[in-house]
XYZ file of C-alpha atoms in Angstrom:
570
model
C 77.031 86.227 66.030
C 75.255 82.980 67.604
C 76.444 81.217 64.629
C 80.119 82.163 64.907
C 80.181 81.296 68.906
C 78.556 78.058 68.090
C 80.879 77.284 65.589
C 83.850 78.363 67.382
C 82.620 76.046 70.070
C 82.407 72.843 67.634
C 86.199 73.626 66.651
C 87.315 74.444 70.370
C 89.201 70.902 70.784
C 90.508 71.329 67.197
C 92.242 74.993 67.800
C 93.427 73.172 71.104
C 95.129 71.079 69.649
C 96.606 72.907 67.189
C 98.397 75.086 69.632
C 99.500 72.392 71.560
C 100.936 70.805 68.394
C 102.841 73.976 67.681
C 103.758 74.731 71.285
C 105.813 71.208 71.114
C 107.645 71.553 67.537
C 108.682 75.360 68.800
C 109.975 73.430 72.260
C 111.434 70.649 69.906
C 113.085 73.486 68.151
C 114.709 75.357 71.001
C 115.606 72.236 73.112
C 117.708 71.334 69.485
C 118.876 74.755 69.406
C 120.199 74.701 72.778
C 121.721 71.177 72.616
C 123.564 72.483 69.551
C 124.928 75.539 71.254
C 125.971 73.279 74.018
C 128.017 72.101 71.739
C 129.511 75.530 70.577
C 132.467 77.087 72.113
C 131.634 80.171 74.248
C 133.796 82.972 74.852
C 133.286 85.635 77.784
C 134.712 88.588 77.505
C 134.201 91.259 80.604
C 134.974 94.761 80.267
C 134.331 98.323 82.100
C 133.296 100.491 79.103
C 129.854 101.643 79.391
C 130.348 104.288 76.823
C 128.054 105.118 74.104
C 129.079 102.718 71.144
C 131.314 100.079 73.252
C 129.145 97.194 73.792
C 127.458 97.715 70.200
C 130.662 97.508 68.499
C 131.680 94.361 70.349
C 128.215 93.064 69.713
C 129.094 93.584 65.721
C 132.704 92.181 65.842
C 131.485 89.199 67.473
C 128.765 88.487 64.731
C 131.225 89.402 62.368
C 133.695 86.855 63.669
C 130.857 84.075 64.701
C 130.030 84.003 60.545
C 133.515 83.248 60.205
C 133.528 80.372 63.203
C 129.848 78.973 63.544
C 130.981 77.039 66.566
C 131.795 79.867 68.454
C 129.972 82.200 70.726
C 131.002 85.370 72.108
C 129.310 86.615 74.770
C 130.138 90.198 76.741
C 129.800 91.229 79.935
C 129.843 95.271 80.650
C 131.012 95.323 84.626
C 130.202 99.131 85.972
C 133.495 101.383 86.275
C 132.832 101.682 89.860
C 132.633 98.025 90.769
C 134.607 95.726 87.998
C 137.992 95.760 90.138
C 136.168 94.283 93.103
C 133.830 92.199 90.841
C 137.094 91.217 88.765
C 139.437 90.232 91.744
C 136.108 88.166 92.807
C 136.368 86.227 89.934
C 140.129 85.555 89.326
C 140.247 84.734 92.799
C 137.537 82.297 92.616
C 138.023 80.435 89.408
C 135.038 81.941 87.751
C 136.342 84.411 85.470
C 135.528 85.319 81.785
C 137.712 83.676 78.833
C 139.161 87.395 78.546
C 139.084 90.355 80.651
C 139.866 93.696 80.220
C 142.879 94.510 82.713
C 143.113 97.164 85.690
C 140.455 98.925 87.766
C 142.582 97.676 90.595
C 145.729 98.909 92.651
C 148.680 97.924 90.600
C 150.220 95.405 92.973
C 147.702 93.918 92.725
C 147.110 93.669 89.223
C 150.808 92.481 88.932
C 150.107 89.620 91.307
C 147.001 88.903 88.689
C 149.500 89.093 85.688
C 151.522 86.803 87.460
C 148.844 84.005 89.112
C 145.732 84.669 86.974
C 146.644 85.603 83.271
C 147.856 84.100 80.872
C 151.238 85.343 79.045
C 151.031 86.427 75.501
C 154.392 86.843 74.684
C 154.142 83.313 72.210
C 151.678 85.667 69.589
C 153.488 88.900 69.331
C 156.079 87.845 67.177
C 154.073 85.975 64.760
C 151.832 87.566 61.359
C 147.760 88.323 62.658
C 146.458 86.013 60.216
C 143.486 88.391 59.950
C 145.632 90.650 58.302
C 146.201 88.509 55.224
C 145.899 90.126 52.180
C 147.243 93.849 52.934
C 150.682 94.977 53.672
C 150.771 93.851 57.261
C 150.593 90.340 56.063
C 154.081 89.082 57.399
C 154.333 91.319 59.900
C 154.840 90.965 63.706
C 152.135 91.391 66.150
C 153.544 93.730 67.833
C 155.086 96.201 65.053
C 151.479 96.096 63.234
C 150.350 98.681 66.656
C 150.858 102.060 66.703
C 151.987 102.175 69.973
C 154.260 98.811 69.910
C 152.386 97.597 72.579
C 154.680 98.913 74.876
C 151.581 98.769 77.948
C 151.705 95.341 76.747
C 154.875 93.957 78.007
C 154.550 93.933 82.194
C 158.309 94.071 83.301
C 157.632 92.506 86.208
C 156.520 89.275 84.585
C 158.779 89.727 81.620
C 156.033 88.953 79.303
C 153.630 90.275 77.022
C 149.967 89.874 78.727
C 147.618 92.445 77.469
C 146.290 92.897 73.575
C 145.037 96.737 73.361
C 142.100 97.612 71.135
C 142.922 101.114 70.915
C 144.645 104.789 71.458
C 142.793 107.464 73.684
C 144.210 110.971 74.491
C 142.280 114.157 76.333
C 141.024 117.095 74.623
C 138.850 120.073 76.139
C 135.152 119.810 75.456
C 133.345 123.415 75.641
C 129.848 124.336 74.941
C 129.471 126.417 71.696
C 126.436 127.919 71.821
C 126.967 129.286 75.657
C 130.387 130.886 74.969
C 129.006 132.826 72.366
C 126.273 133.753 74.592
C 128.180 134.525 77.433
C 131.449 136.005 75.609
C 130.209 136.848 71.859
C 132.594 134.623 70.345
C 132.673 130.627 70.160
C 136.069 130.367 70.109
C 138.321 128.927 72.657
C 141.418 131.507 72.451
C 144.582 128.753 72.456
C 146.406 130.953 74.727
C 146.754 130.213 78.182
C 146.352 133.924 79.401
C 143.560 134.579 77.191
C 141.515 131.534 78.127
C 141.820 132.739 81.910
C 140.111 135.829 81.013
C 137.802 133.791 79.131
C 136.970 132.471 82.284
C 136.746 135.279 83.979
C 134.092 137.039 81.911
C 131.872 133.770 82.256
C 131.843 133.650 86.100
C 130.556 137.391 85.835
C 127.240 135.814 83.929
C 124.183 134.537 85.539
C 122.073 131.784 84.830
C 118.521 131.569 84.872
C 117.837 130.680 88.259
C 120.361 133.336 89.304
C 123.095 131.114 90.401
C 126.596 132.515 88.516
C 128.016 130.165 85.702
C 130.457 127.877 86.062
C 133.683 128.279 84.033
C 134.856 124.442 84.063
C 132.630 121.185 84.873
C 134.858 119.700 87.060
C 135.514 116.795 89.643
C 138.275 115.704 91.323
C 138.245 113.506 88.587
C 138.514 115.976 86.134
C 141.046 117.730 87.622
C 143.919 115.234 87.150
C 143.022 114.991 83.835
C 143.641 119.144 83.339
C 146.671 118.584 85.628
C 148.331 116.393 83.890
C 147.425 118.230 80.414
C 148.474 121.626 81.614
C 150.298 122.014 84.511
C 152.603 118.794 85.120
C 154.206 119.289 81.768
C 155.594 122.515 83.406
C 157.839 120.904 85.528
C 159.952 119.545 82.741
C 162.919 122.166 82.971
C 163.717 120.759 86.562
C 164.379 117.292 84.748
C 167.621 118.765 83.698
C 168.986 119.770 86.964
C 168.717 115.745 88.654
C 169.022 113.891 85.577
C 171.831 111.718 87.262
C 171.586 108.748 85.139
C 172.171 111.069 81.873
C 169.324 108.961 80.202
C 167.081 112.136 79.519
C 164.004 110.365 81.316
C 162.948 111.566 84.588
C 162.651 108.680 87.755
C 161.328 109.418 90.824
C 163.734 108.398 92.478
C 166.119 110.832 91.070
C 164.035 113.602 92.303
C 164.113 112.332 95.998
C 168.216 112.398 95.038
C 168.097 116.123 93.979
C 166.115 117.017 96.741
C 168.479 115.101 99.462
C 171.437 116.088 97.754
C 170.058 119.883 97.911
C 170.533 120.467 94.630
C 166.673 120.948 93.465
C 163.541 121.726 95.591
C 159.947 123.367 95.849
C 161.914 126.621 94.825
C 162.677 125.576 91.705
C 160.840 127.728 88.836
C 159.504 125.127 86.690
C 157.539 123.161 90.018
C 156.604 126.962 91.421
C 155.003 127.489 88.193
C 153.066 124.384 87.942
C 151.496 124.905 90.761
C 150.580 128.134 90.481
C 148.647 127.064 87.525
C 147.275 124.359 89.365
C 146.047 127.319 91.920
C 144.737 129.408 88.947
C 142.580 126.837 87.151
C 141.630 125.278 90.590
C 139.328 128.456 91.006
C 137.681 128.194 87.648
C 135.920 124.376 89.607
C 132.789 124.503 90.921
C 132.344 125.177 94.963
C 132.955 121.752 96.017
C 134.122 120.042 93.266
C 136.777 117.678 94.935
C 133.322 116.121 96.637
C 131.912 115.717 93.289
C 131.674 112.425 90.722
C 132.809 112.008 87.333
C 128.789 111.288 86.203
C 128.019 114.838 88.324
C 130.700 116.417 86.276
C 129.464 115.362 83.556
C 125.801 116.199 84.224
C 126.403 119.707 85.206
C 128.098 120.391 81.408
C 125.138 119.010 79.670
C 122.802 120.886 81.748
C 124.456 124.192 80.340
C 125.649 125.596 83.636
C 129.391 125.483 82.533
C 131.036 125.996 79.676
C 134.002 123.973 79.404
C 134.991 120.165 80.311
C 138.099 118.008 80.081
C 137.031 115.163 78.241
C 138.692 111.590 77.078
C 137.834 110.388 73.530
C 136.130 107.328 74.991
C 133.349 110.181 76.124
C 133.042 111.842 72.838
C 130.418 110.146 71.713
C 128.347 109.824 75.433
C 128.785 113.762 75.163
C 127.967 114.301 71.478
C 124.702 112.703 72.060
C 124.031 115.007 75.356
C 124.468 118.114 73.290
C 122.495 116.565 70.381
C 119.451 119.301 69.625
C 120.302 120.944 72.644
C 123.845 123.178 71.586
C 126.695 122.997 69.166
C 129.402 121.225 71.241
C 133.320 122.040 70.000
C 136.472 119.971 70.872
C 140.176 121.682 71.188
C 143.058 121.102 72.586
C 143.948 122.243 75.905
C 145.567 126.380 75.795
C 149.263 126.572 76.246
C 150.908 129.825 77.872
C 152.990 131.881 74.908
C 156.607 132.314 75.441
C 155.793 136.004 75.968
C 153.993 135.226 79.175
C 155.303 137.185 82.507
C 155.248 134.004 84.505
C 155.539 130.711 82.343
C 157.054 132.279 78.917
C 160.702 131.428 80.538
C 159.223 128.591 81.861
C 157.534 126.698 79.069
C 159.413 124.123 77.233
C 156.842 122.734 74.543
C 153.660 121.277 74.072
C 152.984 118.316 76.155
C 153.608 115.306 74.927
C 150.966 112.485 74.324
C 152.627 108.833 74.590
C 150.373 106.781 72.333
C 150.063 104.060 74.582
C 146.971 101.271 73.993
C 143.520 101.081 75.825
C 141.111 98.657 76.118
C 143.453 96.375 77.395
C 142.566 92.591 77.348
C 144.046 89.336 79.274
C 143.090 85.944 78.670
C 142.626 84.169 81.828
C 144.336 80.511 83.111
C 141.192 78.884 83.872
C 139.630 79.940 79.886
C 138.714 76.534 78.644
C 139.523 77.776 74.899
C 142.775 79.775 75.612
C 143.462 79.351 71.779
C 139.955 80.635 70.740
C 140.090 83.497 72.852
C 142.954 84.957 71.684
C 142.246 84.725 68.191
C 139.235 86.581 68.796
C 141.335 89.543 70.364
C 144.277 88.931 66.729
C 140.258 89.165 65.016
C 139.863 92.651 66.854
C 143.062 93.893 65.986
C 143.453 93.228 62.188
C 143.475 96.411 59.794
C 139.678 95.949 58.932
C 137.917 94.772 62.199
C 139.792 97.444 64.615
C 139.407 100.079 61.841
C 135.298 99.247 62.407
C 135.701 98.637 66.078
C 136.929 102.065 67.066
C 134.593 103.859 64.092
C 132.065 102.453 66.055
C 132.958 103.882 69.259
C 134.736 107.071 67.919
C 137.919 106.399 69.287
C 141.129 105.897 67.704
C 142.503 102.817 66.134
C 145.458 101.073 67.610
C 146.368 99.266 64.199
C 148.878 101.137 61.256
C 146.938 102.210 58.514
C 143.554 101.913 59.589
C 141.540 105.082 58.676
C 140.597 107.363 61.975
C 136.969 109.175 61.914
C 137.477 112.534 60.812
C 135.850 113.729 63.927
C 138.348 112.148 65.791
C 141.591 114.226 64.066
C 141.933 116.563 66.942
C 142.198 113.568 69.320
C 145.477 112.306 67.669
C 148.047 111.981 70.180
C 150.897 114.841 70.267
C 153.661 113.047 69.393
C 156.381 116.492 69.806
C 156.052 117.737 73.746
C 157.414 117.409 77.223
C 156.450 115.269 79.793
C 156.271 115.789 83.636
C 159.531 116.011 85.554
C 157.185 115.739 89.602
C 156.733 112.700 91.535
C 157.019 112.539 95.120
C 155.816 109.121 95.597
C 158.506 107.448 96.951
C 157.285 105.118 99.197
C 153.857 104.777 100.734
C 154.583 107.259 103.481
C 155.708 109.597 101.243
C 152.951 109.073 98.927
C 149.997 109.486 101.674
C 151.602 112.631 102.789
C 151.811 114.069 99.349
C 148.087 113.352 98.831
C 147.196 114.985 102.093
C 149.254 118.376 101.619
C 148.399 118.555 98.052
C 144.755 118.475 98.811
C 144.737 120.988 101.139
C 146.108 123.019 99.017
C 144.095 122.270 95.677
C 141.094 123.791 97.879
C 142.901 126.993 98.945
C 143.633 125.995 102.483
C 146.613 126.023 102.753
C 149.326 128.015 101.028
C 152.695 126.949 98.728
C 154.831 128.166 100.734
C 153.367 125.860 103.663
C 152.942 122.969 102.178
C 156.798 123.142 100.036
C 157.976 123.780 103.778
C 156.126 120.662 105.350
C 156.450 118.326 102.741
C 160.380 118.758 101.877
C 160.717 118.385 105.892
C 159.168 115.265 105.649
C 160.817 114.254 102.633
C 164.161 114.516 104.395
C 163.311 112.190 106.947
C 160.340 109.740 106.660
C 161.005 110.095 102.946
C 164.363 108.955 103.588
C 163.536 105.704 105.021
C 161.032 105.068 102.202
C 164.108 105.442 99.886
C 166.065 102.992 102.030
C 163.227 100.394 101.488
C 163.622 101.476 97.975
C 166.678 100.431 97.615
C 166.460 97.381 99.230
C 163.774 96.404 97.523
C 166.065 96.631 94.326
C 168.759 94.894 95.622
C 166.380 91.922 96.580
C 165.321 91.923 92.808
C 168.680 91.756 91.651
C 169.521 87.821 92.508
C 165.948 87.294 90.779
C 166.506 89.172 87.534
C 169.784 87.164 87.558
C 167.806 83.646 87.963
C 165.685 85.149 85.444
C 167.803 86.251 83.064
C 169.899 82.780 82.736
C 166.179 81.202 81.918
C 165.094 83.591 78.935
C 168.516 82.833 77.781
C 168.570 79.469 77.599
C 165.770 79.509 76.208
C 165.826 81.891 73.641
C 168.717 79.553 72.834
C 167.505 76.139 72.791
C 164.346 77.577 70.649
C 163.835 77.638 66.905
C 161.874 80.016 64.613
C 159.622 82.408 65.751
C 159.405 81.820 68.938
C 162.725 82.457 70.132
C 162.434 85.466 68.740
C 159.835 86.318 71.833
C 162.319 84.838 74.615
C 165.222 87.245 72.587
C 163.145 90.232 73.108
C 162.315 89.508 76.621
C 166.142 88.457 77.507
C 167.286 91.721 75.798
C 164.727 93.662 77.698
C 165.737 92.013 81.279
C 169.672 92.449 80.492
C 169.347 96.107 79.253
C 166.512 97.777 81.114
C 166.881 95.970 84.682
C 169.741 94.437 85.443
C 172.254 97.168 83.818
C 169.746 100.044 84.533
C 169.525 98.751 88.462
C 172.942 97.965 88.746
C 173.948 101.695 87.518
C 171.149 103.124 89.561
C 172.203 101.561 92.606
C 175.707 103.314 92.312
C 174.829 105.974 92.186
C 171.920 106.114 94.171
C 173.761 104.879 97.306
C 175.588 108.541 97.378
C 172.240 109.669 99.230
C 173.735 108.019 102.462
C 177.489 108.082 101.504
C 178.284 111.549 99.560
C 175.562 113.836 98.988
C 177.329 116.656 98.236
C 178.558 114.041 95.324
C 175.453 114.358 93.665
C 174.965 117.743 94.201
C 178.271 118.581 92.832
C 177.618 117.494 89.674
C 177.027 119.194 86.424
C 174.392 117.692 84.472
C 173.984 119.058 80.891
C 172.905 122.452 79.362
C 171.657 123.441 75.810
C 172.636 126.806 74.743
C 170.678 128.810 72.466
C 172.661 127.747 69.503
C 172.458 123.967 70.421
C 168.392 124.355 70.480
C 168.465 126.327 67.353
C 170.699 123.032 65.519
C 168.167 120.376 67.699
C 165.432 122.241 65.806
C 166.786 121.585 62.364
C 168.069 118.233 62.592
C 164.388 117.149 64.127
C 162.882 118.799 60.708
C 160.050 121.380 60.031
C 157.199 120.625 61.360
C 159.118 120.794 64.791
C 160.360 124.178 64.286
C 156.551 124.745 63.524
C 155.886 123.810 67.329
C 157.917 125.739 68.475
C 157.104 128.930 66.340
C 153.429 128.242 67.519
C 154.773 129.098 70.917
C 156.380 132.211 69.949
């Protein structure tokens, strides 16, 4: 032992040395490294998704597309739900913003006055071939007709341009707990009926858990709720588009419902709103105590704690929820129960399923101040080729936004409804209008206060401060229509004086300002104005009925798998 001290000693200087030596050709090596990333461009890309699989399947794209570009770097930044619209305004405000940033958290004024200072418009790649697609059968195709959704989200008509790239589709499914419902009911499956499911429901809240407290039929938040609302009960309301359809264009405005309800001709007595809110008082009670107090994350927590058996869920949770249940209980996914047409209350009501518009998530914008502009966006065409967003969204088990790209099998019951009905209820106005709404309608999601009460003060209040909200309405349009004009005489000259693809982009945009604003407003306006002028105008007119044999033809021109629908409802 003497010997090895000793000799250790003679070679102290030596082994002193030595590290020294290596500490400066490691330092060498990172001060080289660093001078030749310096060099490297570096791409920032901020998003909001802190779901299981989100920053891990960036992480892989960007490797995937660094090999590809060895002077670029791609570096994330994941931004909390709760804070990225402040942190987000912070930074386009102050000039320090990522290359690309995922768009919203934020009112959407706002976020149009970000589109319109901040952003940069996109409208130049949509009409051109992804080159990342080279090689399939989306080789030569537009940008914008290689997405399932046409990118429709995309194009922000107030800035008559295309600003966002999506990276994929989500929809809303009903999460439920396998294992407990059999437990609690002696079967694990979630009856597709409406009526059933409430008795479902019913026979849980009669159970108690282990520290005696009673289950929980739903895991809900306030959060939650509009998600359930606008799966179930707003798609309800879709028989009253029919009676203030004014415009004839089979789309329902809200403005046309303050019309109806002015003109007398539709109000809070109409069957297809009293049913939607009675549903909306019927699930309400299957929330926990409190729930409008309660957080998405608390939602969330209580369902993988096992003291409730169902959840609404998004498919950008799936895999954050799979992972709860993992070795804990079999976790199911359906779709969310529908009333049958033989239902006492909504069988006469009931129009269809609802229908899922297959609009794009994951929306990002390249920002003004990005000092690679170019770079950045071909990162996001990268993202969005066949093979890339096919791995992407297999990655995060969501769906992919791209044609042909193969979907998770998992993920089959989260493909949108493309056959359904969509919400004919929005009493938002103006901002008076809209603040009242929200205060009624709470009162009466929490049982305190009744229909009747809050049809009664709301439609009085609608009738007179609503009134004046319309007037600003109104005026608001007419301000917009000397603009769209101005506007309009732009895109055309230049979709004009441009060559090749990219008048193809101005053509698009002066085709959408021409058809969708200025001879949409200018329609709207006439007949609008009969609120002040002739409201018994309005309400004297006869706005379109199908009989029997009309649905049975509509049926059979739409095909067979329609007619399957609506057997399924039987």
């Amino acid at each position: 032992m003497k010997q090895i001290l000793s000799s250790l000693k003679s070679k102290t200087p030596w082994i002193v040395i030595g590290l020294v030596f290596l500490w400066a050709v490691v330092s060498i090596g990172m001060r080289r490294r660093e001078a030749a990333a310096a060099d490297a461009v570096t791409i920032r890309i901020a998003h909001w998704q802190l779901e299981a699989g989100a920053r891990e399947g960036l992480a892989e794209a960007a490797a995937e597309y660094e090999k590809l570009h060895p002077h670029v770097r791609i570096i994330q930044e994941a931004i909390p739900e709760s804070t990225y619209g402040q942190w987000m305004s912070t930074q386009l405000m102050g000039g320090t913003a990522p290359d690309i940033v995922q768009a919203g958290m934020v009112e959407a004024n706002l976020m149009t006055a970000f589109f319109t200072r901040y952003l940069l418009p996109l409208s130049s790649y949509v009409t051109r071939p992804n080159p990342y697609n080279a090689g399939t059968d989306l080789e030569k195709t537009p940008l914008l007709l290689t997405f399932k959704d046409g990118m429709r989200r995309s194009f922000i008509d107030e800035v008559q341009e295309f600003m966002t790239i999506p990276l994929a589709l989500v929809s809303l499914r009903l999460f439920y707990n396998k294992s407990l419902l059999m437990r609690l009911t002696g079967s694990d499956e979630v009856p597709p009926d409406y009526r059933a499911f409430l008795k479902v429901c019913e026979e849980i809240r009669t159970q108690k858990q282990p520290n005696g407290q009673p289950y929980v039929a739903i895991a809900g938040s306030r959060y939650h709720f509009i998600r359930w609302e606008d799966s179930m009960m707003k798609p309800l309301t879709y028989g009253a588009l029919r009676d203030i359809d004014f415009n004839r264009d089979g789309r329902f405005s809200k403005e046309e419902m303050f019309m109806g309800f002015a003109s007398g001709k539709i109000g809070f007595s109409n069957p297809a709103y009293h049913a939607s809110f009675k549903m909306v008082e019927e699930i309400a009670k299957e929330f926990p105590s409190g729930w409008t107090g309660l957080g998405r994350d608390e939602a969330i927590f209580n369902f993988a704690q096992q003291k409730a058996v169902f959840t609404s869920g998004g498919i950008y949770e799936a895999g954050g929820i799979q992972e709860q249940a993992s070795g804990r209980f079999e976790l199911g996914v359906v779709d969310f129960p529908v009333p049958a047409r033989s239902d006492p209350e909504y069988g006469s009501i009931i129009q269809g399923p609802r229908y899922e518009q297959p609009d794009g998530s994951m929306p990002m914008a390249v920002t003004r101040t990005s000092r690679h502009p170019d770079v950045a966006v071909d990162f996001l065409l990268f993202l969005t080729s066949r093979k890339q967003n096919e791995k992407f969204n297999k990655r995060l088990k969501w769906i992919p936004i791209i044609l042909g790209a193969e979907i998770d099998p998992f993920l089959r019951i989260f493909e949108p409804n493309l056959d359904g009905v969509f919400p004919a209820f929005d009493p938002t106005i103006g901002a008076e209008s809209t603040i009242k709404w929200s205060q009624l309608y709470s009162l009466y999601q929490i049982h305190q206060m009744s229909y009747e009460d809050m049809a009664d003060q709301f439609t009085r209040f609608y009738g007179t401060t609503g009134r004046e909200d319309f007037r600003e309405f109104l005026r608001n349009r007419r301000r917009a229509q000397l603009q769209d004009e101005q506007l309009a005489i732009g895109l055309r000259e230049a979709a004009t004086s441009n060559a090749g693809i990219g008048s193809q982009a101005d053509w698009i945009k002066y085709r959408n300002m021409v058809v969708m604003r200025q001879m949409e407003g200018d329609k709207a306006l006439i007949t609008q104005g009969f609120v002040f002028t002739d409201p018994e105008a309005l309400e004297r007119q006869t706005f379109y009925k199908y009989t029997p044999k009309a649905l049975d033809n509509i049926r059979k021109s739409v095909g067979a798998e329609t007619t399957q629908v609506s057997e399924g409802l039987q």
